[in-house]
XYZ file of C-alpha atoms in Angstrom:
318
model
C -11.226 -117.216 141.040
C -10.384 -114.204 138.889
C -13.859 -114.191 137.352
C -15.546 -114.159 140.755
C -13.899 -110.818 141.488
C -13.576 -109.281 138.042
C -16.342 -110.872 135.976
C -18.274 -108.378 133.829
C -21.987 -108.553 133.129
C -21.767 -107.208 129.581
C -21.037 -109.951 127.058
C -19.157 -108.850 123.922
C -20.763 -109.340 120.531
C -19.000 -112.630 119.815
C -20.751 -114.113 122.882
C -24.107 -112.355 122.898
C -24.941 -112.230 119.202
C -25.365 -115.916 118.553
C -28.279 -117.837 117.098
C -31.311 -118.444 119.291
C -30.610 -122.145 119.675
C -27.232 -121.559 121.335
C -27.863 -118.251 123.074
C -26.602 -117.519 126.573
C -28.672 -119.405 129.136
C -28.133 -117.361 132.307
C -26.503 -113.963 131.912
C -27.290 -110.425 133.025
C -29.806 -108.304 131.144
C -27.762 -107.083 128.170
C -30.084 -104.099 127.707
C -29.201 -102.974 131.207
C -25.460 -103.730 131.240
C -23.792 -102.157 128.228
C -20.152 -101.659 127.372
C -20.236 -98.166 128.877
C -22.505 -99.075 131.794
C -21.104 -102.458 132.798
C -21.486 -104.225 136.117
C -18.676 -106.043 137.896
C -19.219 -109.091 140.133
C -16.798 -108.071 142.880
C -19.656 -107.879 145.426
C -19.604 -111.686 145.769
C -16.537 -111.296 147.971
C -18.595 -109.450 150.600
C -21.662 -111.714 150.733
C -20.441 -114.002 153.594
C -19.456 -110.980 155.707
C -22.772 -109.211 155.080
C -24.698 -112.349 156.037
C -22.665 -112.583 159.264
C -23.452 -108.913 159.921
C -27.182 -109.540 159.443
C -26.992 -112.581 161.721
C -25.488 -110.353 164.412
C -28.057 -107.589 163.860
C -31.050 -109.888 164.398
C -29.670 -110.751 167.847
C -29.736 -107.105 168.974
C -33.416 -106.961 170.118
C -32.988 -110.070 172.297
C -29.749 -108.760 173.800
C -31.378 -105.400 174.560
C -34.387 -107.121 176.123
C -32.331 -109.449 178.324
C -29.634 -107.010 179.439
C -31.379 -103.615 179.545
C -35.127 -104.239 179.838
C -35.956 -107.572 181.486
C -32.956 -107.666 183.839
C -34.045 -110.808 185.680
C -37.548 -109.602 186.604
C -39.174 -112.900 185.667
C -36.492 -114.948 187.428
C -37.030 -112.983 190.634
C -40.801 -113.396 190.310
C -40.691 -117.147 189.687
C -38.010 -117.885 192.273
C -37.203 -121.523 193.008
C -39.568 -124.473 192.602
C -40.446 -124.451 196.308
C -41.682 -120.855 196.228
C -45.330 -120.627 197.292
C -48.132 -118.719 195.594
C -48.229 -116.304 198.523
C -44.594 -115.321 198.079
C -44.995 -114.969 194.309
C -48.026 -112.715 194.783
C -46.144 -110.594 197.327
C -43.339 -110.181 194.813
C -45.837 -109.488 192.027
C -47.422 -106.646 193.998
C -44.002 -105.072 194.468
C -43.293 -105.372 190.740
C -46.657 -103.959 189.613
C -45.185 -100.458 189.421
C -42.704 -101.788 186.850
C -45.235 -103.770 184.818
C -46.109 -100.885 182.479
C -42.469 -100.154 181.480
C -41.929 -103.934 181.241
C -44.804 -104.225 178.771
C -43.729 -101.158 176.775
C -40.114 -102.321 176.521
C -41.296 -105.704 175.237
C -43.356 -103.985 172.518
C -40.404 -101.742 171.605
C -38.165 -104.785 171.178
C -40.817 -106.317 168.900
C -40.831 -103.102 166.870
C -37.037 -103.251 166.772
C -37.295 -106.717 165.178
C -39.145 -105.129 162.246
C -36.566 -102.347 161.967
C -33.713 -104.894 161.930
C -35.321 -106.927 159.130
C -35.799 -103.767 157.034
C -32.196 -102.766 157.762
C -30.933 -106.175 156.574
C -32.999 -105.778 153.405
C -31.436 -102.360 152.804
C -27.875 -103.571 153.433
C -28.193 -106.473 150.978
C -29.974 -104.270 148.457
C -27.125 -101.741 148.560
C -24.549 -104.492 148.051
C -26.465 -106.179 145.226
C -26.836 -103.055 143.082
C -30.391 -102.282 144.175
C -31.719 -105.658 142.995
C -32.679 -107.306 146.294
C -35.667 -105.312 147.589
C -37.995 -106.772 144.925
C -35.968 -109.904 144.138
C -38.553 -112.503 145.198
C -41.474 -110.556 143.708
C -39.637 -110.144 140.391
C -38.810 -113.860 140.247
C -42.455 -114.756 140.952
C -43.677 -112.387 138.232
C -41.098 -113.738 135.783
C -42.223 -117.356 136.138
C -45.863 -116.294 136.205
C -45.600 -114.458 132.865
C -42.901 -116.635 131.296
C -43.344 -117.269 127.570
C -43.730 -120.775 126.195
C -40.863 -122.160 124.044
C -42.977 -121.519 120.909
C -43.633 -117.893 121.855
C -39.936 -117.433 122.612
C -38.981 -118.662 119.127
C -41.651 -116.578 117.389
C -41.189 -113.420 119.488
C -37.643 -113.466 120.779
C -37.775 -109.733 121.436
C -40.505 -110.187 124.053
C -38.476 -112.569 126.189
C -37.495 -111.127 129.573
C -34.276 -111.760 131.457
C -34.610 -114.061 134.437
C -34.181 -111.866 137.580
C -32.199 -114.698 139.201
C -29.717 -114.626 136.338
C -29.687 -110.839 136.248
C -28.537 -110.717 139.869
C -26.512 -113.943 140.011
C -25.421 -114.793 136.456
C -23.726 -118.102 135.750
C -22.164 -116.708 132.565
C -20.009 -113.588 132.648
C -17.241 -112.100 130.567
C -13.659 -111.951 131.817
C -11.616 -109.179 130.233
C -7.888 -109.919 130.327
C -5.189 -107.496 129.372
C -2.009 -108.786 127.700
C 0.960 -106.592 128.499
C 3.795 -105.635 126.184
C 7.522 -105.160 126.724
C 7.112 -101.402 126.816
C 4.413 -101.639 129.476
C 0.780 -100.802 129.285
C -2.025 -102.898 127.876
C -1.118 -104.114 124.403
C -4.080 -106.368 123.760
C -7.442 -106.972 125.438
C -9.098 -110.346 125.268
C -12.535 -111.412 126.469
C -13.331 -114.918 127.670
C -16.596 -116.491 128.718
C -16.541 -117.636 132.368
C -18.955 -120.026 134.061
C -19.841 -119.157 137.668
C -21.499 -122.409 138.717
C -21.680 -121.409 142.406
C -24.219 -118.754 141.469
C -26.779 -121.512 141.014
C -26.646 -121.880 144.795
C -26.749 -118.107 145.347
C -29.832 -117.730 143.159
C -31.951 -120.044 145.283
C -30.335 -119.279 148.639
C -31.140 -115.563 148.407
C -34.569 -116.298 146.966
C -35.404 -118.466 150.004
C -33.851 -115.826 152.283
C -36.028 -113.117 150.674
C -39.238 -115.087 151.211
C -38.199 -115.988 154.778
C -37.569 -112.351 155.669
C -40.855 -111.278 154.089
C -42.650 -113.977 156.124
C -40.926 -112.804 159.333
C -41.808 -109.201 158.494
C -45.459 -110.132 157.986
C -45.613 -112.118 161.258
C -43.805 -109.337 163.148
C -46.268 -106.697 161.922
C -49.209 -108.894 162.947
C -47.529 -109.421 166.315
C -47.110 -105.681 166.765
C -50.815 -105.077 166.041
C -51.673 -107.849 168.505
C -49.428 -106.226 171.116
C -51.014 -102.804 170.530
C -54.478 -104.298 171.102
C -53.263 -106.055 174.243
C -51.818 -102.806 175.593
C -54.853 -100.629 174.862
C -57.889 -102.925 175.403
C -58.191 -104.305 178.979
C -60.828 -106.905 178.052
C -58.593 -108.227 175.284
C -55.554 -108.449 177.580
C -57.716 -110.296 180.116
C -58.871 -112.763 177.430
C -55.259 -113.318 176.345
C -54.270 -114.047 179.940
C -57.092 -116.591 180.224
C -55.619 -118.478 177.250
C -52.479 -119.048 179.356
C -54.612 -120.570 182.136
C -56.784 -122.802 179.947
C -54.075 -125.463 179.307
C -53.847 -125.932 183.087
C -57.627 -126.445 183.340
C -58.059 -123.200 185.277
C -61.312 -121.344 184.634
C -62.533 -118.366 186.639
C -66.000 -117.320 185.399
C -66.382 -114.655 188.089
C -63.182 -112.684 187.730
C -62.906 -110.357 190.700
C -59.539 -108.851 189.903
C -59.228 -105.377 188.421
C -55.836 -105.291 186.704
C -54.173 -103.168 184.073
C -53.210 -104.655 180.687
C -49.557 -104.522 181.754
C -50.387 -106.536 184.900
C -52.162 -109.198 182.830
C -49.120 -109.304 180.545
C -46.769 -109.844 183.485
C -49.008 -112.605 184.854
C -49.120 -114.182 181.405
C -45.339 -114.308 181.277
C -45.410 -115.844 184.751
C -47.870 -118.529 183.617
C -45.425 -119.615 180.916
C -42.671 -120.160 183.465
C -44.400 -121.959 186.342
C -46.377 -125.156 186.894
C -50.157 -125.237 186.736
C -50.492 -125.907 190.473
C -48.295 -122.911 191.249
C -50.284 -120.688 188.908
C -53.542 -121.845 190.520
C -52.157 -120.913 193.930
C -51.140 -117.489 192.585
C -54.596 -116.776 191.142
C -56.347 -117.950 194.308
C -54.056 -115.761 196.375
C -54.813 -112.749 194.190
C -58.561 -113.328 194.029
C -59.311 -114.614 197.501
C -56.290 -113.205 199.366
C -55.211 -116.570 200.707
C -58.727 -117.723 201.587
C -60.277 -120.690 199.925
C -62.944 -119.916 197.320
C -66.584 -120.276 198.393
C -68.429 -123.514 197.688
C -70.414 -121.905 194.868
C -67.292 -120.522 193.173
C -65.447 -123.803 193.589
C -68.462 -125.747 192.227
C -68.706 -123.514 189.153
C -64.973 -123.781 188.464
C -64.876 -127.570 188.947
C -67.952 -128.021 186.749
C -66.317 -126.084 183.923
C -63.063 -128.018 184.299
C -64.893 -131.386 184.353
C -66.945 -130.387 181.341
C -63.771 -129.649 179.406
C -62.182 -132.934 180.536
C -65.180 -135.061 179.538
C -65.355 -133.264 176.211
C -61.711 -134.095 175.548
C -62.257 -137.740 176.563
C -65.251 -137.977 174.237
C -63.235 -136.561 171.352
C -60.384 -138.986 172.016
C -62.904 -141.882 172.181
C -64.356 -140.901 168.809
C -60.878 -140.860 167.312
């Protein structure tokens, strides 16, 4: 336990200067950690608390959305299962004035997700001596350019330190001070300590790095998608149609003139109600409670049947 808190990265000469066959397998970069510029491993104590902090931080956007932005708008729009399309549309028309802020707040919370991920990166990087920002990239480059055993024996000076070992070494030095009767430190001794738990830390934080980078990439794509949805009406309309397609609802002659924020609100509604309810809502919006004309109904049914027969044909071929 002492070595977990007071292990030193710099290995004294009697440990580091050994023959190539028995050299240290997983220690810090000895060119970087010297006797005067050593690095202590006390930061391991804080890792569980920092991970808990990051776990709490990633919940912030959802909490803000639910408590400050959404505030039950969708629940009031959906109502109970018995609520008719006419009532939902009446409620929707009342909420249209709030659809733009609703859409903007949603985009802001998505942006906040990106900020939180970057903040977690920065917090871990500060704790891990500035070695976490490029941890995964450095590990990938190390294994990509790793020397063969023959090249390592012939050119030992070219061998690079494994970034996983540089950040989470399994071999550190423990400097113990032997006291004397008169007080003070009479003799200093250095022992080699094995931190086997760092094998877990090496791969855990590597996976965490790649996971956060993946989430960052997806979040940025999502933000670009949201920007297009907010600024291009035809795109927001097409996105809304994708919510209706699973229910077999096709409206080739779209008579509604809605803002992107209105399409977004209807899209969120489509996720939370049944297909029959959503059909009633669209009919109420388009035809104001009247049944569609025979031509419109024929066109819509033809498209729906064409999709159904196409699916049956595909299933038959399988």
